[in-house]
PDB file of C-alpha atoms in Angstrom:
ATOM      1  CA  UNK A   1     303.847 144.638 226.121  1.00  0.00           C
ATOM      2  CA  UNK A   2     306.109 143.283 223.578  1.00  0.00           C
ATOM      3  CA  UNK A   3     304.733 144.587 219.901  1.00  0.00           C
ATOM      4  CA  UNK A   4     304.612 140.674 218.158  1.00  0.00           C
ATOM      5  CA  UNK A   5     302.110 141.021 215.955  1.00  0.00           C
ATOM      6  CA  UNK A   6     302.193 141.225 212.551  1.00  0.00           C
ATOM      7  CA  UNK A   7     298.792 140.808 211.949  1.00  0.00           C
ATOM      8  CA  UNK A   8     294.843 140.915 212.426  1.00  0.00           C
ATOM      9  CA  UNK A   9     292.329 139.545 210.639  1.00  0.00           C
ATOM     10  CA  UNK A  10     288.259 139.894 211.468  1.00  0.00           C
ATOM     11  CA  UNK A  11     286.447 137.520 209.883  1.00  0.00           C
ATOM     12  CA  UNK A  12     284.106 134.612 210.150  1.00  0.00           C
ATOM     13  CA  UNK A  13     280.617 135.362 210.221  1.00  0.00           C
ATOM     14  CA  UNK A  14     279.652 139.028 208.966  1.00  0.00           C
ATOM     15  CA  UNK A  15     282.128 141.399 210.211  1.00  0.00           C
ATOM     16  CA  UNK A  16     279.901 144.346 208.787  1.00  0.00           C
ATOM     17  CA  UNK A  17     276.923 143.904 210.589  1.00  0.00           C
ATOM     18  CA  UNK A  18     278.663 144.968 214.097  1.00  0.00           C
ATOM     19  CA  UNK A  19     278.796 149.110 214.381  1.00  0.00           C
ATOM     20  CA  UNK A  20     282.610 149.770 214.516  1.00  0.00           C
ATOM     21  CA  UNK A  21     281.799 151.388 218.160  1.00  0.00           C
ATOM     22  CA  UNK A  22     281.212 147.538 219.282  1.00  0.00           C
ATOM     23  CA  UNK A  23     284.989 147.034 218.440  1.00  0.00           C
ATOM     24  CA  UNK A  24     286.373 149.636 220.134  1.00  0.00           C
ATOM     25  CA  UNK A  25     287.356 147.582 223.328  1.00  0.00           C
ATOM     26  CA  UNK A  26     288.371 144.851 221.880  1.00  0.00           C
ATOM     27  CA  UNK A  27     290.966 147.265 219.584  1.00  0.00           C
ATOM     28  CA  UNK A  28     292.104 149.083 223.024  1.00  0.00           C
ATOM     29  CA  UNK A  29     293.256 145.592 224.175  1.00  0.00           C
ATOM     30  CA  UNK A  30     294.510 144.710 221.322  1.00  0.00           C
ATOM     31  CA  UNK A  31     296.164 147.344 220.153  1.00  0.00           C
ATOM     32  CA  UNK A  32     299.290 147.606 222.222  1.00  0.00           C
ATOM     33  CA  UNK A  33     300.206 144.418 220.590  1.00  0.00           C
ATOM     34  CA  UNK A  34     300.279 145.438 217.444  1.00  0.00           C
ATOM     35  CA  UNK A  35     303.199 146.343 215.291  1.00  0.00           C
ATOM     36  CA  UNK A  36     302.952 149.712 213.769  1.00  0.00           C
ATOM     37  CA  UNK A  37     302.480 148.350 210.048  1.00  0.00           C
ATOM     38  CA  UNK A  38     300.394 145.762 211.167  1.00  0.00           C
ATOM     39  CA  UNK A  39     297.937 144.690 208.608  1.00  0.00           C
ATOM     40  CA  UNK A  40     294.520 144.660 209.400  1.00  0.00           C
ATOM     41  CA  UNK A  41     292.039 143.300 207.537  1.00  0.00           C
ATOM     42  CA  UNK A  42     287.978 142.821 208.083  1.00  0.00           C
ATOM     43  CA  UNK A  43     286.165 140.708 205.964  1.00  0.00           C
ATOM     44  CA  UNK A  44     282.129 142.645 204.996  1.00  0.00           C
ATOM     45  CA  UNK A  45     279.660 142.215 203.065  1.00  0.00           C
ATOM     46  CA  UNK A  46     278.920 144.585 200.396  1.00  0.00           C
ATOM     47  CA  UNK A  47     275.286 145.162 201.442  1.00  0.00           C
ATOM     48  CA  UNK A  48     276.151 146.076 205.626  1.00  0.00           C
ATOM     49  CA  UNK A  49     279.299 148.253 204.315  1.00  0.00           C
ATOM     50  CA  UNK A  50     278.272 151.195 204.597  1.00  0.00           C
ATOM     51  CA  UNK A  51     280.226 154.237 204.001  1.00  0.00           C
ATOM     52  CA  UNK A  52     279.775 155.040 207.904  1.00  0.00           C
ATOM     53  CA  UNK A  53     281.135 151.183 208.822  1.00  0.00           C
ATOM     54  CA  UNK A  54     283.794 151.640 206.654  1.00  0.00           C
ATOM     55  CA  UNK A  55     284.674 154.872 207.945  1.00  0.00           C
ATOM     56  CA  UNK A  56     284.715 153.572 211.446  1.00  0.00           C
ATOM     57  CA  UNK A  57     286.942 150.888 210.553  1.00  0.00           C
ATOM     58  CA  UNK A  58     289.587 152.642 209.082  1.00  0.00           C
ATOM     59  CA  UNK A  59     289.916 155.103 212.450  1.00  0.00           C
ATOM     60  CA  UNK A  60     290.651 151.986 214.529  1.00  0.00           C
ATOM     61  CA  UNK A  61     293.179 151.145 212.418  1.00  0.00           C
ATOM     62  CA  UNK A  62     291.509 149.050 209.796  1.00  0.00           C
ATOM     63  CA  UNK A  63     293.924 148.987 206.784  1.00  0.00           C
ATOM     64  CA  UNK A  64     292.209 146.282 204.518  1.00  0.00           C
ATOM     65  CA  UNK A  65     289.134 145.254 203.678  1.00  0.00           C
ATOM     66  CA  UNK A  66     288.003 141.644 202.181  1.00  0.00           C
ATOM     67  CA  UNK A  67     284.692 141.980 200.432  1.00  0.00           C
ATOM     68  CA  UNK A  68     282.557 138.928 200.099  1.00  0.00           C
ATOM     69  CA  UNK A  69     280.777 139.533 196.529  1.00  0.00           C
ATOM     70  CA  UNK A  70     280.828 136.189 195.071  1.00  0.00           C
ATOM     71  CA  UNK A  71     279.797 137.385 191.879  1.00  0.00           C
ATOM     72  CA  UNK A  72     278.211 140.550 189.936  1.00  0.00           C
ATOM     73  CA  UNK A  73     275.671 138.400 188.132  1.00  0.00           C
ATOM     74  CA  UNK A  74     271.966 138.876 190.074  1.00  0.00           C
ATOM     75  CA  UNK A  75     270.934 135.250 188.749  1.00  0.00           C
ATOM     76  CA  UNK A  76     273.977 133.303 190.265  1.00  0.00           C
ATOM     77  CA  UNK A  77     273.905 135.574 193.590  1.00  0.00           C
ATOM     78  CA  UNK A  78     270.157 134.552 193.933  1.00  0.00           C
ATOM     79  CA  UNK A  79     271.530 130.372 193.528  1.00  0.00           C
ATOM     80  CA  UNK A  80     273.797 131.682 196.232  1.00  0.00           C
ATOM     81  CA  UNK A  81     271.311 132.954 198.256  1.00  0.00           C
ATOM     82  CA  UNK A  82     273.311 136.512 199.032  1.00  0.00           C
ATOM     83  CA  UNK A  83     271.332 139.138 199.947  1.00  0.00           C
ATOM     84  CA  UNK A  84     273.508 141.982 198.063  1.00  0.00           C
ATOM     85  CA  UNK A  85     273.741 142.593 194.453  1.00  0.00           C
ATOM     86  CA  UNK A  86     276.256 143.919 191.678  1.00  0.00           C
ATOM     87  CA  UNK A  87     275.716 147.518 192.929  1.00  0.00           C
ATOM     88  CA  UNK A  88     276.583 146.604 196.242  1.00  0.00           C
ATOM     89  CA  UNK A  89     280.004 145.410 195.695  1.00  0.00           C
ATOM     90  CA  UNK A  90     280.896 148.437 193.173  1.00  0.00           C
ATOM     91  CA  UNK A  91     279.818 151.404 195.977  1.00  0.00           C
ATOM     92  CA  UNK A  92     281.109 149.535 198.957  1.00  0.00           C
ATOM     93  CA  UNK A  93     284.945 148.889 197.205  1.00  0.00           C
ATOM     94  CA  UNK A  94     284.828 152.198 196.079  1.00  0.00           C
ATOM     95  CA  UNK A  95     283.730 153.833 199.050  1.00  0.00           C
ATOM     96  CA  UNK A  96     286.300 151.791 200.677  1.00  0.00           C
ATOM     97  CA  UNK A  97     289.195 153.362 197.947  1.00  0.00           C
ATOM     98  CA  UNK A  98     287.852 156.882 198.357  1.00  0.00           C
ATOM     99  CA  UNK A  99     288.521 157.109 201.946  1.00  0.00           C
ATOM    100  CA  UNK A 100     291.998 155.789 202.050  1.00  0.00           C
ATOM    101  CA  UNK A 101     291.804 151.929 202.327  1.00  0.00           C
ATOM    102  CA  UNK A 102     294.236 151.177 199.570  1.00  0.00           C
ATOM    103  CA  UNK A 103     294.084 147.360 199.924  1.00  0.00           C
ATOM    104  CA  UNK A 104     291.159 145.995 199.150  1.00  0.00           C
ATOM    105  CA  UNK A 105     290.255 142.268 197.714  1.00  0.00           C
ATOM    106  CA  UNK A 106     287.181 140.690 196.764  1.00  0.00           C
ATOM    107  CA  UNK A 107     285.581 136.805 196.800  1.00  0.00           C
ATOM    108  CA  UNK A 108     284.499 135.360 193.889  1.00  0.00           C
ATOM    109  CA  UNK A 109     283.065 132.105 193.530  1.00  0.00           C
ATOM    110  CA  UNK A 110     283.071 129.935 190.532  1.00  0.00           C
ATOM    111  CA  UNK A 111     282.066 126.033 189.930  1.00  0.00           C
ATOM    112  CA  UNK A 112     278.639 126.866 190.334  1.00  0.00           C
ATOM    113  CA  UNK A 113     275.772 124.755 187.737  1.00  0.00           C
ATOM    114  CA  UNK A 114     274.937 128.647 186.351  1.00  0.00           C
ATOM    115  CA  UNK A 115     278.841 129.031 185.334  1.00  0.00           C
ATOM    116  CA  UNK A 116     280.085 129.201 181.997  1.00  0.00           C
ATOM    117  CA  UNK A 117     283.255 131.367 180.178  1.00  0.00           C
ATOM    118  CA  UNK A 118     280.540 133.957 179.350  1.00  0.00           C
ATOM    119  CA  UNK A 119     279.427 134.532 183.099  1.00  0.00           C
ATOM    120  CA  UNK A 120     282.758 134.299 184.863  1.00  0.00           C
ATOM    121  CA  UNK A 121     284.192 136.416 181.910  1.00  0.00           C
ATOM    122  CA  UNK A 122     281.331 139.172 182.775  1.00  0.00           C
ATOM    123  CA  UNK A 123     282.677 138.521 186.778  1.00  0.00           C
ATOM    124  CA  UNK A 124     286.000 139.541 185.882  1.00  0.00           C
ATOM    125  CA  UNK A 125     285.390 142.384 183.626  1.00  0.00           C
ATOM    126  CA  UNK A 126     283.333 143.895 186.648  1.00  0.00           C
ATOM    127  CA  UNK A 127     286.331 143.181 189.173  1.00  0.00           C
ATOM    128  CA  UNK A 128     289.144 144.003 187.396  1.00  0.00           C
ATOM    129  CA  UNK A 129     287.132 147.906 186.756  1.00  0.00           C
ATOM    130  CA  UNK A 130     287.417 148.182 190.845  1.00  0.00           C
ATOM    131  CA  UNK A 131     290.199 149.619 192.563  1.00  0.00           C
ATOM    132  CA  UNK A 132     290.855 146.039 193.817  1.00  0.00           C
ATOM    133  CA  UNK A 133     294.441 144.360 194.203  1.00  0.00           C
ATOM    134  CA  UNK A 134     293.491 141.095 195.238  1.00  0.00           C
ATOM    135  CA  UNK A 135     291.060 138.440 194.588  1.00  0.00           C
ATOM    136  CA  UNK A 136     290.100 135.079 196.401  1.00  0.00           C
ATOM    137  CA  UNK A 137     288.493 132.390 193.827  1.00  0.00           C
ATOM    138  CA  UNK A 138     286.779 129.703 195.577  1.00  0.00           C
ATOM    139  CA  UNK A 139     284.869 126.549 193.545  1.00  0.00           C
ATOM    140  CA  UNK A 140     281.770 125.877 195.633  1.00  0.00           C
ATOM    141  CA  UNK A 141     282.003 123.395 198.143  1.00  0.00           C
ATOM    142  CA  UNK A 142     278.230 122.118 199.336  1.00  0.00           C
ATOM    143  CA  UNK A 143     278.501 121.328 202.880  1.00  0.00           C
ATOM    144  CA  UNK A 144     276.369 117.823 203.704  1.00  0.00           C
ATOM    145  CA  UNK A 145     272.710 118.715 205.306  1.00  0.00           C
ATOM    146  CA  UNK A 146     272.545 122.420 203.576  1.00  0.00           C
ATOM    147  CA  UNK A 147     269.925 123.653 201.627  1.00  0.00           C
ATOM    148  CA  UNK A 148     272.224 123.403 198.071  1.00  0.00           C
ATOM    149  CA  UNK A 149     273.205 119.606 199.401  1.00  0.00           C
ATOM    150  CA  UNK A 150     269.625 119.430 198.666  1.00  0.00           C
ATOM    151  CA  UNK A 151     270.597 120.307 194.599  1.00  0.00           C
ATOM    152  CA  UNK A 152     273.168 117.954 193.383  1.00  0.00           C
ATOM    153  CA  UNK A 153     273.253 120.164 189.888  1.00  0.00           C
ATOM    154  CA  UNK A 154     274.118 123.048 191.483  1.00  0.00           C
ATOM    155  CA  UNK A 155     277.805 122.333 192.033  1.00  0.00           C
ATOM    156  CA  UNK A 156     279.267 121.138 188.765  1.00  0.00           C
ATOM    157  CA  UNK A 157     283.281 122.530 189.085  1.00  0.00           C
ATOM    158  CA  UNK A 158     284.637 121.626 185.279  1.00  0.00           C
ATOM    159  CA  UNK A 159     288.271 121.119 185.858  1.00  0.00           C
ATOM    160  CA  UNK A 160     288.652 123.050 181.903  1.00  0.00           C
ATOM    161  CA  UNK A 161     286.826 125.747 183.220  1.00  0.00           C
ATOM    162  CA  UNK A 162     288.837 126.056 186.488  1.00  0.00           C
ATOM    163  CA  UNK A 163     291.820 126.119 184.504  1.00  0.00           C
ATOM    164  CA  UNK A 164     290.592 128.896 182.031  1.00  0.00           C
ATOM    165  CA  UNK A 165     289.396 130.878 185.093  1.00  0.00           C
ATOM    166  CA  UNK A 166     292.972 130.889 186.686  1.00  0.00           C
ATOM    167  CA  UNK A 167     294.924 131.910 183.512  1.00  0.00           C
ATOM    168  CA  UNK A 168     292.385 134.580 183.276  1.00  0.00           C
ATOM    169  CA  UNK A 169     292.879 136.146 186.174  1.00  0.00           C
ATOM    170  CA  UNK A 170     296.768 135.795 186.077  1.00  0.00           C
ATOM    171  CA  UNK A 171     296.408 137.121 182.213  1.00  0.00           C
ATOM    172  CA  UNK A 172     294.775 140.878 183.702  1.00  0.00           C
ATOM    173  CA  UNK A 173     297.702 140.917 185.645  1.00  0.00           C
ATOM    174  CA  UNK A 174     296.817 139.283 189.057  1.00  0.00           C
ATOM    175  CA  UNK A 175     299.523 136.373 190.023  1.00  0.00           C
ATOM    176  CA  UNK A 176     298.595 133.659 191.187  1.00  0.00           C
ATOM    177  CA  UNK A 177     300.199 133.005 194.820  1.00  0.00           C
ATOM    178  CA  UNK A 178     298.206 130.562 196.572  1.00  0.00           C
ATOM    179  CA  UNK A 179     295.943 127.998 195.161  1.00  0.00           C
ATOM    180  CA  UNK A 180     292.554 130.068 195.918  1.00  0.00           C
ATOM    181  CA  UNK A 181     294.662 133.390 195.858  1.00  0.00           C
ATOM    182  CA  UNK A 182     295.618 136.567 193.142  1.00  0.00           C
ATOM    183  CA  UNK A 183     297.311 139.681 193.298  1.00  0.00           C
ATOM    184  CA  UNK A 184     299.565 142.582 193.207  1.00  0.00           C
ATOM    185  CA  UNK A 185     299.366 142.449 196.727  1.00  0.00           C
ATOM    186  CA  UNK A 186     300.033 139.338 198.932  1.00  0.00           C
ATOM    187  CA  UNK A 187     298.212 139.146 202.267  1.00  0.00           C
ATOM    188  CA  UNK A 188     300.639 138.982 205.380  1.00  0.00           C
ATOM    189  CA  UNK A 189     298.073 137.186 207.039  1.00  0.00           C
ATOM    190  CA  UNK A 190     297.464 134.324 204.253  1.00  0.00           C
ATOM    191  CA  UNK A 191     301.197 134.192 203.856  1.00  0.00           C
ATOM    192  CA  UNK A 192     302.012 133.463 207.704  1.00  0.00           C
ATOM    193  CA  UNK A 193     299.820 130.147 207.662  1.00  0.00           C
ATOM    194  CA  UNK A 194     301.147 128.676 204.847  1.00  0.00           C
ATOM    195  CA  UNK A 195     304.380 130.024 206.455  1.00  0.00           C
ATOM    196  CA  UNK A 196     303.508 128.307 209.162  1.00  0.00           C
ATOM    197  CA  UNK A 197     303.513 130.737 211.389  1.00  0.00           C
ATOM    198  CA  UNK A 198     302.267 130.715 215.038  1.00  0.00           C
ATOM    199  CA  UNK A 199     298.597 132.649 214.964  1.00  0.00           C
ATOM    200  CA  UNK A 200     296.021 133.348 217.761  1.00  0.00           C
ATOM    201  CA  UNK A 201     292.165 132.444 217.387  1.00  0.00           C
ATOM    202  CA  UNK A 202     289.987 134.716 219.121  1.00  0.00           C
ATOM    203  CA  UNK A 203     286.462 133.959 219.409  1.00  0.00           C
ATOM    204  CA  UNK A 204     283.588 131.141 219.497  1.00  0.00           C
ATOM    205  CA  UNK A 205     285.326 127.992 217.227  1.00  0.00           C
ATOM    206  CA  UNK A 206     288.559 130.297 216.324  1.00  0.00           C
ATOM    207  CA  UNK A 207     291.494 127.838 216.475  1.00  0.00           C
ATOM    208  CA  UNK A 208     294.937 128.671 216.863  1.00  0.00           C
ATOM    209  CA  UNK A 209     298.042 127.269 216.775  1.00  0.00           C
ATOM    210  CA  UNK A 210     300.713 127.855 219.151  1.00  0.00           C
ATOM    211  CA  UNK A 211     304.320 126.587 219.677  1.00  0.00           C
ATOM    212  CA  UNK A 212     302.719 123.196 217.738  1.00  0.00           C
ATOM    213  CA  UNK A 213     299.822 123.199 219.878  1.00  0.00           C
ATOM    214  CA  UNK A 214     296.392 123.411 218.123  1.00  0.00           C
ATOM    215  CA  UNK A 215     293.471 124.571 220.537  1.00  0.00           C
ATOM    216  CA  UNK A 216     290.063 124.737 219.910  1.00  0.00           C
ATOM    217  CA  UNK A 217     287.581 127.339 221.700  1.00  0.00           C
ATOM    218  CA  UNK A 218     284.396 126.203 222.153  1.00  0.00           C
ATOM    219  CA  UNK A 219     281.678 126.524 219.397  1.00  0.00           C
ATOM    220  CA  UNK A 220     278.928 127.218 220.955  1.00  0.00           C
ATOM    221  CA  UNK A 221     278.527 130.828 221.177  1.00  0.00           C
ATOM    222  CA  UNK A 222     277.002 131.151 224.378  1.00  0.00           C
ATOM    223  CA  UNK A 223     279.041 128.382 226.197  1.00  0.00           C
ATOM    224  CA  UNK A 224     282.294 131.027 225.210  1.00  0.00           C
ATOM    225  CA  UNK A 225     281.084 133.747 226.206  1.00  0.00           C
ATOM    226  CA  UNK A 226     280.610 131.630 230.044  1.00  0.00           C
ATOM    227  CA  UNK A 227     284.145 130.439 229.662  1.00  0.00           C
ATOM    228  CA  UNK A 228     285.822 131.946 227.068  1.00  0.00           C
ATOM    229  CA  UNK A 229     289.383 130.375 227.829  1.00  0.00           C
ATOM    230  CA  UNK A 230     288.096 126.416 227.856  1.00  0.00           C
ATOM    231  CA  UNK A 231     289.196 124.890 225.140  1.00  0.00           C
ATOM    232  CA  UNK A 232     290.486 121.358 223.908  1.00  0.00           C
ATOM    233  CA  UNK A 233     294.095 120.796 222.825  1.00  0.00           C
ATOM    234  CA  UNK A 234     295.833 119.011 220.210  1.00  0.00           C
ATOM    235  CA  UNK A 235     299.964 118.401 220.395  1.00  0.00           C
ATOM    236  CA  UNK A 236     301.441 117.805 216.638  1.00  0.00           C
ATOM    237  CA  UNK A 237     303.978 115.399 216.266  1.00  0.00           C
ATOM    238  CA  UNK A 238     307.148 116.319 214.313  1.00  0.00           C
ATOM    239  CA  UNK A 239     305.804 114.152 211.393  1.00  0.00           C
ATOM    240  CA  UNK A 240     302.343 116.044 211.617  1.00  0.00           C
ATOM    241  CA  UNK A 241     303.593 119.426 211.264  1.00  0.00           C
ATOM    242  CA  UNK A 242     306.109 118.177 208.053  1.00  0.00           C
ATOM    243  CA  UNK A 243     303.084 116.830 206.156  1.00  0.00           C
ATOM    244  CA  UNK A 244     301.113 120.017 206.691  1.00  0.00           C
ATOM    245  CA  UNK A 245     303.780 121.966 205.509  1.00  0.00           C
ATOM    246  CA  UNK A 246     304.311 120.433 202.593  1.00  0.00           C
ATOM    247  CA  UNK A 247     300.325 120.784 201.507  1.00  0.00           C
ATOM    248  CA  UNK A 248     300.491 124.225 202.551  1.00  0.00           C
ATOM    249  CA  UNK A 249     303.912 124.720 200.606  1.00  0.00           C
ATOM    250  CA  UNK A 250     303.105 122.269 197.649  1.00  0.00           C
ATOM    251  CA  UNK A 251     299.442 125.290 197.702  1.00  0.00           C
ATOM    252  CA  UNK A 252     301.295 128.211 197.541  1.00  0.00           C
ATOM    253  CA  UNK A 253     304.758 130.449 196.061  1.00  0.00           C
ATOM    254  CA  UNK A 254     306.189 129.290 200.020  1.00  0.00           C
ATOM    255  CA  UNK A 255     307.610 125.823 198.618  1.00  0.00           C
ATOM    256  CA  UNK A 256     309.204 123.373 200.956  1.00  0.00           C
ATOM    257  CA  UNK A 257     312.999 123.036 202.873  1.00  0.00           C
ATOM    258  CA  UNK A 258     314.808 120.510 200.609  1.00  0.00           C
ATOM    259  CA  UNK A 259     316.575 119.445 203.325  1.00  0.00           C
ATOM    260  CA  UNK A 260     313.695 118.462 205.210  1.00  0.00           C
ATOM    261  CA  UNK A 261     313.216 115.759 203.095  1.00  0.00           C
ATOM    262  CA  UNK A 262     314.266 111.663 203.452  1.00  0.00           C
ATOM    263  CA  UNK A 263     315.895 109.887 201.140  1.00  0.00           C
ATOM    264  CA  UNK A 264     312.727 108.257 199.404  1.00  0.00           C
ATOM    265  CA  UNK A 265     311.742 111.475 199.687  1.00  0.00           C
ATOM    266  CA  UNK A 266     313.772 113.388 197.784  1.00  0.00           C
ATOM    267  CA  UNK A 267     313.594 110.534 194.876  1.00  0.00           C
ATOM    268  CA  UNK A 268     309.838 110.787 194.875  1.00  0.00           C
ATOM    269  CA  UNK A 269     310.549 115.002 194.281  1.00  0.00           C
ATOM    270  CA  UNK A 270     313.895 114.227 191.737  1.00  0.00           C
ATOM    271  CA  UNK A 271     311.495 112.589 189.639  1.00  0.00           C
ATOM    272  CA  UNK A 272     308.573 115.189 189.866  1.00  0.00           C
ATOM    273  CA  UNK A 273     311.167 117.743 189.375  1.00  0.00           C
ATOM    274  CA  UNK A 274     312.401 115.496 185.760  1.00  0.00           C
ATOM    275  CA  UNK A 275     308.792 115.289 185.062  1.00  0.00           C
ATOM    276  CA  UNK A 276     308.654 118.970 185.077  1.00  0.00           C
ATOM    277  CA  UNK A 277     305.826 119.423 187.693  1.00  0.00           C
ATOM    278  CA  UNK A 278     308.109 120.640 190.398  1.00  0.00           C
ATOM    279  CA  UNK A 279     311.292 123.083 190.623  1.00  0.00           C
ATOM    280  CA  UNK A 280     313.954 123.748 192.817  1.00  0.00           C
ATOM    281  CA  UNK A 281     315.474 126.823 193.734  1.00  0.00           C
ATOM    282  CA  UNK A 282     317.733 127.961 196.805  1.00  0.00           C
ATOM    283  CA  UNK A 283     317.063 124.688 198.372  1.00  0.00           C
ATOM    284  CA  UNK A 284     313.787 124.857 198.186  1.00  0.00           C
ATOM    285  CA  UNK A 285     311.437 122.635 196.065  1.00  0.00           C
ATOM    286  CA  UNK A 286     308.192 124.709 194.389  1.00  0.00           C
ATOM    287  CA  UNK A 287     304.981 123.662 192.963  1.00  0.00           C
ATOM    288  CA  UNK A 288     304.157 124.697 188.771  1.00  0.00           C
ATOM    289  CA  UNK A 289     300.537 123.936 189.225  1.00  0.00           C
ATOM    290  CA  UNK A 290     298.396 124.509 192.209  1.00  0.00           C
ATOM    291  CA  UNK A 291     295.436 122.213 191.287  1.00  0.00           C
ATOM    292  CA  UNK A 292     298.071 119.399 191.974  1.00  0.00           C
ATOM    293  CA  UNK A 293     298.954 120.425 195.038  1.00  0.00           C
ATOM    294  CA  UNK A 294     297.317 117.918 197.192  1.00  0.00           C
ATOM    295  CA  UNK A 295     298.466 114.964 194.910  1.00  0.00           C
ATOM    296  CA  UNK A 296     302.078 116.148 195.023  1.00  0.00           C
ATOM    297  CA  UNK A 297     302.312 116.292 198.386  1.00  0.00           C
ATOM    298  CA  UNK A 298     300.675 113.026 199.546  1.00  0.00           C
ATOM    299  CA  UNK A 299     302.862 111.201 195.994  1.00  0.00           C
ATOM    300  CA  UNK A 300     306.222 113.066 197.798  1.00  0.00           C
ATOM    301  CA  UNK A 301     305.170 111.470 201.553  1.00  0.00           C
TER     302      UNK A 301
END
């Protein structure tokens, strides 16, 4: 078979809590797809990443690991409800390090009603003393019907606070590529969606896109498993797949095809551009401030 892919990514749900034995056949089938430099990442949990499932990993082929810490303060963990603390994160990353797994990022989350300059400062001091070179910062989102849904205080994102947080980060030395993303190292896998890349989804609810078809596997777990190829379809239009790749460019350092624009479109982007909130470069038109990125793209459509 032809070797097309770039990339693999593991994640959704908890990676870590499957013995790497358990992924062995899926790798085998896998695997003669894969490019040689591939990158492969697995997302874990610091608490089920053991030295043992990290070890496994790595021998099929496992090349990065995305560590879902959230933060290193015990209070805001427990608001969190995460079962691992601090001294989770700081063995598991290093464990990962000491055996060879150079890329490593973690997850931080910030926004929370517990968060102020102090705390997230104290996050940041404890991430940037890991042999990390990559973080994902997420503001909590409280899904309707949850548990935290159930404590309106609890997510209280302070755009000043955002802010600070971001030039923080990119102040230790971590750019900032991608609204939620940082570092010295870009994922390939991030980069091809926003890219727009095609990508397979593989697994219960894991949708990919294909040749501008978007397909949906079923979400129910046990209905997949019975038919693991039904799945419902969706066709984008032309105008569908512009608009989506102007948020995703408008998000990240990718930027948007000048030439793709109309003509009210390009006036809408001259004047952002004389307003100073875009730039263009190589005929392509980038994005100064991610936290706009939404608003810029729906102003410039």
């Amino acid at each position: 078979p032809e070797k097309g892919l770039k990339t693999l990514f593991i994640g959704g749900g908890t990676p870590s809590t499957v013995k790497p034995e358990l992924y062995q056949p899926f790798f085998d089938v896998i695997h003669p797809y894969l490019k040689e430099d591939a990158e492969i990442t697995s997302e874990a949990n610091p608490n089920s990443a053991t030295l043992s499932w990290l070890e496994g990993m790595k021998k099929l082929g496992v090349n990065r690991i995305s560590f879902g810490t959230q933060s290193f303060d015990p209070e805001k963990l427990k608001l969190l409800n995460r079962a691992h603390g601090p001294e989770d994160t700081i063995r598991a990353v290093n464990d990962a390090y000491a055996i060879g797994i150079k890329n490593l990022s973690i997850d931080l989350i910030y926004a929370t009603a517990l968060d102020t300059k102090e705390l997230l400062e104290h996050d940041l001091d404890q991430a940037f003393k890991l042999p990390i070179n990559h973080i994902s910062a997420y503001a909590l989102t409280i899904e309707e019907g949850t548990v935290l849904a159930m404590q309106p205080e609890v997510a209280a994102e302070k755009l000043e606070l955002t802010q600070w947080f971001i030039d923080e980060i990119q102040k230790r030395g971590f750019p900032h590529y991608e609204i939620s993303n940082f570092g010295t190292y870009q994922s390939i896998h991030n980069r091809g969606y926003w890219e727009y890349d095609d990508y397979l989804g593989i697994g219960s609810g894991a949708v990919g896109c294909v040749k501008s078809v978007r397909y949906y596997p079923q979400t129910d777990v046990q209905a997949y498993i019975q038919e693991p190829l039904k799945r419902s379809e969706e066709r984008l239009s032309n105008e569908d797949e512009k608009i989506e790749k102007l948020l995703l460019g408008m998000r990240s350092v990718v930027g948007f095809p000048w030439e793709e624009l109309n003509s009210d479109e390009l006036q809408r982007a001259e004047l952002l551009i004389r307003e100073g909130k875009l730039y263009k470069k190589d005929d392509k038109i980038y994005n100064r401030d991610f936290l706009l990125a939404d608003e810029i793209a729906l102003f410039i459509d």
